[in-house]
Each structure stands twice: as structure tokens, then as C-alpha cells.
Short mmCIF file of C-alpha atoms in Angstrom, two decimals:
data_model
loop_
_atom_site.label_atom_id
_atom_site.label_comp_id
_atom_site.label_asym_id
_atom_site.label_seq_id
_atom_site.Cartn_x
_atom_site.Cartn_y
_atom_site.Cartn_z
CA MET A 236 0.10 -0.06 -0.28
CA GLY A 237 0.82 3.56 -0.47
CA LYS A 238 2.09 5.70 1.79
CA HIS A 239 -0.05 7.86 3.70
CA THR A 240 0.21 11.43 3.76
CA VAL A 241 -2.04 13.37 5.98
CA THR A 242 -2.90 16.81 4.25
CA GLU A 243 -4.69 19.56 6.21
CA ALA A 244 -8.62 20.93 4.96
CA LYS A 245 -8.86 24.60 4.67
CA ALA A 246 -10.48 26.06 6.80
CA LYS A 247 -13.88 28.29 5.83
CA ALA A 248 -13.19 31.60 6.28
CA THR A 249 -16.17 33.45 7.15
CA VAL A 250 -16.95 37.27 7.33
CA ILE A 251 -19.65 38.47 9.79
CA ASP A 252 -21.43 42.45 10.24
CA MET A 253 -21.96 42.31 13.47
CA LYS A 254 -24.36 45.77 13.08
CA GLY A 255 -27.82 44.81 14.47
CA HIS A 256 -26.43 41.55 15.82
CA LEU A 257 -27.62 40.89 19.90
CA LEU A 258 -23.87 40.44 22.12
CA GLY A 259 -24.87 36.86 23.41
CA ARG A 260 -26.20 35.01 20.74
CA ILE A 261 -23.50 35.39 17.68
CA CYS A 262 -20.77 35.24 20.24
CA SER A 263 -22.33 32.21 20.88
CA THR A 264 -22.87 31.37 17.11
CA VAL A 265 -19.12 32.48 16.36
CA ALA A 266 -17.95 30.64 19.26
CA LYS A 267 -18.95 26.46 17.86
CA LYS A 268 -17.86 28.30 14.18
CA LEU A 269 -14.49 28.67 15.43
CA GLN A 270 -14.14 25.33 17.71
CA ASN A 271 -15.71 23.49 14.05
CA GLY A 272 -12.28 24.44 12.79
CA GLU A 273 -13.76 27.56 10.46
CA GLN A 274 -12.06 31.43 10.18
CA VAL A 275 -14.20 34.06 11.31
CA THR A 276 -13.61 38.01 10.55
CA LEU A 277 -15.87 40.18 12.90
CA VAL A 278 -16.10 43.46 11.82
CA ARG A 279 -18.28 46.76 13.07
CA CYS A 280 -18.20 45.37 15.74
CA GLU A 281 -18.88 48.74 17.69
CA ALA A 282 -22.45 47.98 16.34
CA THR A 283 -23.06 45.43 17.61
CA ASN A 284 -26.72 45.47 20.21
CA ILE A 285 -27.37 44.44 23.69
CA SER A 286 -30.55 43.47 25.03
CA GLY A 287 -31.84 45.58 28.04
CA SER A 288 -31.52 49.88 28.42
CA HIS A 289 -28.94 51.69 28.10
CA HIS A 290 -28.49 53.47 31.69
CA ARG A 291 -28.78 49.46 33.50
CA ASN A 292 -26.21 48.72 30.88
CA LYS A 293 -23.96 50.84 31.25
CA LEU A 294 -24.13 50.79 35.51
CA LYS A 295 -23.57 46.46 35.40
CA MET A 296 -20.49 46.92 33.35
CA LEU A 297 -19.11 49.98 35.70
CA ASP A 298 -19.64 47.18 38.25
CA ARG A 299 -17.56 45.10 36.81
CA LEU A 300 -14.86 47.10 35.87
CA ARG A 301 -14.22 47.25 40.18
CA LYS A 302 -13.41 43.31 39.51
CA ARG A 303 -9.87 43.46 40.47
CA THR A 304 -7.48 41.67 42.58
CA LEU A 305 -6.95 43.01 46.18
CA THR A 306 -3.12 42.14 46.35
CA ASN A 307 -1.68 43.41 43.02
CA PRO A 308 -4.05 44.99 40.42
CA LYS A 309 -1.43 43.94 38.05
CA LYS A 310 -2.62 40.63 37.83
CA GLY A 311 -6.15 41.02 36.50
CA PRO A 312 -8.16 40.83 35.23
CA PHE A 313 -7.92 43.08 32.78
CA HIS A 314 -11.16 45.23 31.54
CA HIS A 315 -11.15 46.39 27.70
CA ARG A 316 -12.63 49.35 26.29
CA ALA A 317 -12.91 48.60 22.96
CA PRO A 318 -16.28 47.00 21.18
CA SER A 319 -13.62 44.36 19.20
CA ALA A 320 -11.29 43.83 22.14
CA MET A 321 -14.74 43.19 24.58
CA ILE A 322 -16.13 40.82 21.81
CA GLU A 323 -13.30 38.64 21.56
CA ARG A 324 -13.27 38.37 25.84
CA THR A 325 -16.72 37.53 25.56
CA ILE A 326 -16.32 34.36 23.06
CA ARG A 327 -13.09 33.04 24.85
CA GLY A 328 -15.38 32.90 27.64
CA MET A 329 -17.46 30.82 25.67
CA LEU A 330 -15.10 28.62 24.00
CA SER A 331 -13.38 26.08 26.73
CA ASN A 332 -14.48 25.76 31.54
CA ASN A 333 -9.98 23.78 31.06
CA HIS A 334 -8.29 24.34 34.43
CA ARG A 335 -7.70 28.50 33.44
CA ASN A 336 -8.78 28.62 29.66
CA GLN A 337 -5.67 27.29 28.51
CA SER A 338 -6.24 24.30 26.90
CA LYS A 339 -5.01 24.03 23.11
CA ARG A 340 -8.31 23.53 21.76
CA LYS A 341 -9.01 26.99 23.13
CA LYS A 342 -5.75 28.36 22.05
CA SER A 343 -6.55 27.33 17.86
CA ALA A 344 -9.82 28.17 18.30
CA LEU A 345 -9.14 31.27 19.61
CA ALA A 346 -6.20 32.22 16.73
CA ARG A 347 -9.43 31.44 14.02
CA LEU A 348 -10.74 34.92 15.60
CA THR A 349 -10.69 38.38 13.53
CA VAL A 350 -11.97 40.96 15.79
CA TYR A 351 -12.31 44.97 13.68
CA ASP A 352 -13.94 47.79 15.08
CA GLY A 353 -15.31 49.42 11.64
CA ILE A 354 -14.54 47.62 8.72
CA PRO A 355 -10.44 47.85 7.19
CA ARG A 356 -10.24 47.93 3.52
CA ASN A 357 -8.16 44.75 3.16
CA VAL A 358 -11.75 43.53 4.25
CA GLU A 359 -14.45 45.67 2.67
CA ARG A 360 -14.10 44.00 -0.64
CA LYS A 361 -14.84 40.59 0.55
CA LYS A 362 -19.03 39.71 1.15
CA ARG A 363 -20.10 39.83 4.40
CA MET A 364 -22.65 37.84 6.14
CA VAL A 365 -25.58 37.80 8.78
CA CYS A 366 -27.35 35.11 11.21
CA PRO A 367 -30.67 35.84 11.12
CA LEU A 368 -30.85 33.53 14.65
CA ALA A 369 -28.58 37.03 16.12
CA LEU A 370 -30.44 39.81 14.81
CA ARG A 371 -32.16 41.50 16.78
CA VAL A 372 -35.03 43.07 15.22
CA LEU A 373 -35.90 38.78 14.78
CA ARG A 374 -35.21 37.54 17.97
CA LEU A 375 -36.02 40.80 19.92
CA ALA A 376 -39.53 41.72 20.71
CA PRO A 377 -40.30 45.64 19.69
CA GLN A 378 -40.82 47.19 22.46
CA ARG A 379 -38.01 45.98 24.30
CA ASP A 380 -34.60 48.12 25.36
CA PHE A 381 -31.46 47.96 23.70
CA CYS A 382 -28.35 49.81 23.00
CA THR A 383 -25.26 49.65 21.49
CA LEU A 384 -22.12 48.62 22.67
CA GLY A 385 -20.01 51.16 21.00
CA ARG A 386 -21.82 53.93 22.66
CA LEU A 387 -21.46 52.07 25.98
CA SER A 388 -17.57 51.88 25.28
CA HIS A 389 -17.15 55.63 24.48
CA GLU A 390 -18.31 56.34 27.71
CA LEU A 391 -16.48 53.81 29.34
CA GLY A 392 -13.16 55.02 28.83
CA TRP A 393 -12.66 53.87 24.13
CA GLN A 394 -11.48 57.20 22.63
CA HIS A 395 -11.66 56.10 18.87
CA GLN A 396 -15.11 56.46 18.46
CA ALA A 397 -14.44 59.88 16.35
CA ASP A 398 -11.81 57.97 14.23
CA VAL A 399 -13.79 55.04 13.67
CA ALA A 400 -16.59 56.90 12.57
CA ASN A 401 -14.87 59.21 10.12
CA CYS A 402 -13.44 55.83 8.76
CA GLU A 403 -16.81 54.39 7.90
CA ALA A 404 -17.55 57.70 6.43
CA GLU A 405 -14.81 57.40 3.92
CA ARG A 406 -15.73 53.70 3.20
CA LYS A 407 -19.26 54.47 2.26
CA ALA A 408 -17.41 57.44 -0.34
CA ARG A 409 -15.26 54.67 -2.01
CA ALA A 410 -18.32 52.85 -1.34
CA ALA A 411 -20.81 54.67 -4.17
CA LYS A 412 -18.48 55.85 -6.23
CA TYR A 413 -17.77 52.49 -6.67
CA PHE A 414 -21.44 51.64 -7.43
CA GLU A 415 -21.69 54.72 -10.11
CA SER A 416 -18.68 53.34 -12.28
CA LYS A 417 -19.97 49.87 -11.70
CA LYS A 418 -24.16 50.97 -12.99
CA THR A 419 -22.17 52.94 -15.93
CA VAL A 420 -19.85 49.80 -17.14
CA ASP A 421 -22.94 47.28 -17.20
CA SER A 422 -24.73 50.00 -18.91
CA LEU A 423 -22.13 50.10 -21.75
CA TYR A 424 -22.69 46.97 -21.23
CA ALA A 425 -26.26 46.29 -22.58
CA GLU A 426 -25.70 48.44 -25.08
CA ALA A 427 -23.14 47.37 -26.72
CA LYS A 428 -24.82 43.10 -26.02
CA ALA A 429 -27.75 44.58 -28.02
CA GLU A 430 -26.47 46.52 -30.41
CA ALA A 431 -24.66 43.19 -31.64
CA SER A 432 -27.96 40.72 -30.79
CA LYS A 433 -29.08 43.43 -33.91
CA LYS A 434 -26.02 43.07 -36.25
CA HIS A 435 -25.94 38.80 -35.89
CA SER A 436 -29.33 37.74 -34.70
CA LYS A 437 -28.66 34.51 -36.29
CA GLU A 438 -26.11 33.79 -34.53
CA ALA A 439 -27.66 35.73 -31.19
CA ALA A 440 -31.23 33.50 -31.94
CA LEU A 441 -28.81 30.19 -32.12
CA LEU A 442 -26.59 31.33 -28.70
CA ALA A 443 -30.29 31.54 -27.04
CA GLN A 444 -31.46 28.14 -27.91
CA PHE A 445 -28.04 26.40 -25.81
CA GLY A 446 -28.48 29.64 -23.13
CA TYR A 447 -26.21 32.09 -23.94
#
């Protein structure tokens, strides 16, 4: 028999737009994908929603910020202010319950996760997905209160909210410019195709029989 060689399968890569998703639901879904070997990239983490009023969630986070090692605060726990870091910390807690959360499976799963505030240039041309099981408009009752992670982070010390908003405005301007140029090219292509079909009606009819 021939010698067996092990080849690693390519991990499935997914880009998820976090805008309008509920924090706990989307993080649990992402954690399961990571444990199944998929690569996941999260963008626009600052637009993630949390159920409950803004005031109530802010009080809960302020209470959590007080928790520290009494004898030496340098030992942690460390509290992040950036929305992307908060989401990464939330997913990390869902990956493993092993001793000190240092299992090999958890480390390899967390290495497949990438989080961003806003949408950087290296991701903006990729297709972004949503998770219907975690969308606020589908999973939260219309009369229920909710808040945005970006606003909470800003009020707790995150200093880059304006920078991310400016980058998002520039990205949307680039996207609008690209869409206008794409519409122009598509219209010119349609006109050229129609004109060619008129000149070569016999060939066009023959190609239409085969689905072209």
C-alpha cells in the first residue's frame, strides 16, 4: 500500500457584519463555528446591540470594572474598553471551561478569530454575512429596550469612536463611487450586447437555444 500523507483541510472563512446583532447570541454562534474549525472575521463590532436599557447595562459594566486583584491589580482581571476587545473576551469565555482556559483546542480556536472596529480596507471588498438567529429585529420584542456597544464603550473610556466613524464615512464614499462606476459599465455592456444582437441576429438566436 502507498504511504499515507496527511493534508490539512482549508478552513472555511466567514466575514460577519456585527451591526444589529445581539451580543450573547452572535458570540455563542461564532464560538461554535470556531470550535468546528472555521475562520471567522467580525467587522463593525461597535454597532453590536445588547438587550436592556443603556443605563442598566452601563451600571452593570461599571460594577464589573471595579473587580480586580486586591493585593496586586497588575495580575488582573483586565477590563477592555474597545468594542472589538470586549467581543473577543466574550467569545473567549464561551470556548472552553478547562483549567485557566488554556486548553490547546481553545487556543487554536481563538487564533482563528479576527475582530475589527469598523471595516478595514483588507475586508471591505469581501462578502459580509449576517446571522438571522442573532439579529435584534428578529429575536427581540419590538417594545424591549436595547443599547449599542459602541456608545457604552465610549462612555467607559474608549477613545476612538470618532476615528472609526470617520473611517466608515470614507469607506461608504468609496463604495458609492465604485457602485456608480459599476452601473455605468453595466449599462454600456448592455447597450453593446443589444447592438451586437441586432447585427448578428442569426448567431444570437442560435446561442439563445443553448442558454447564452
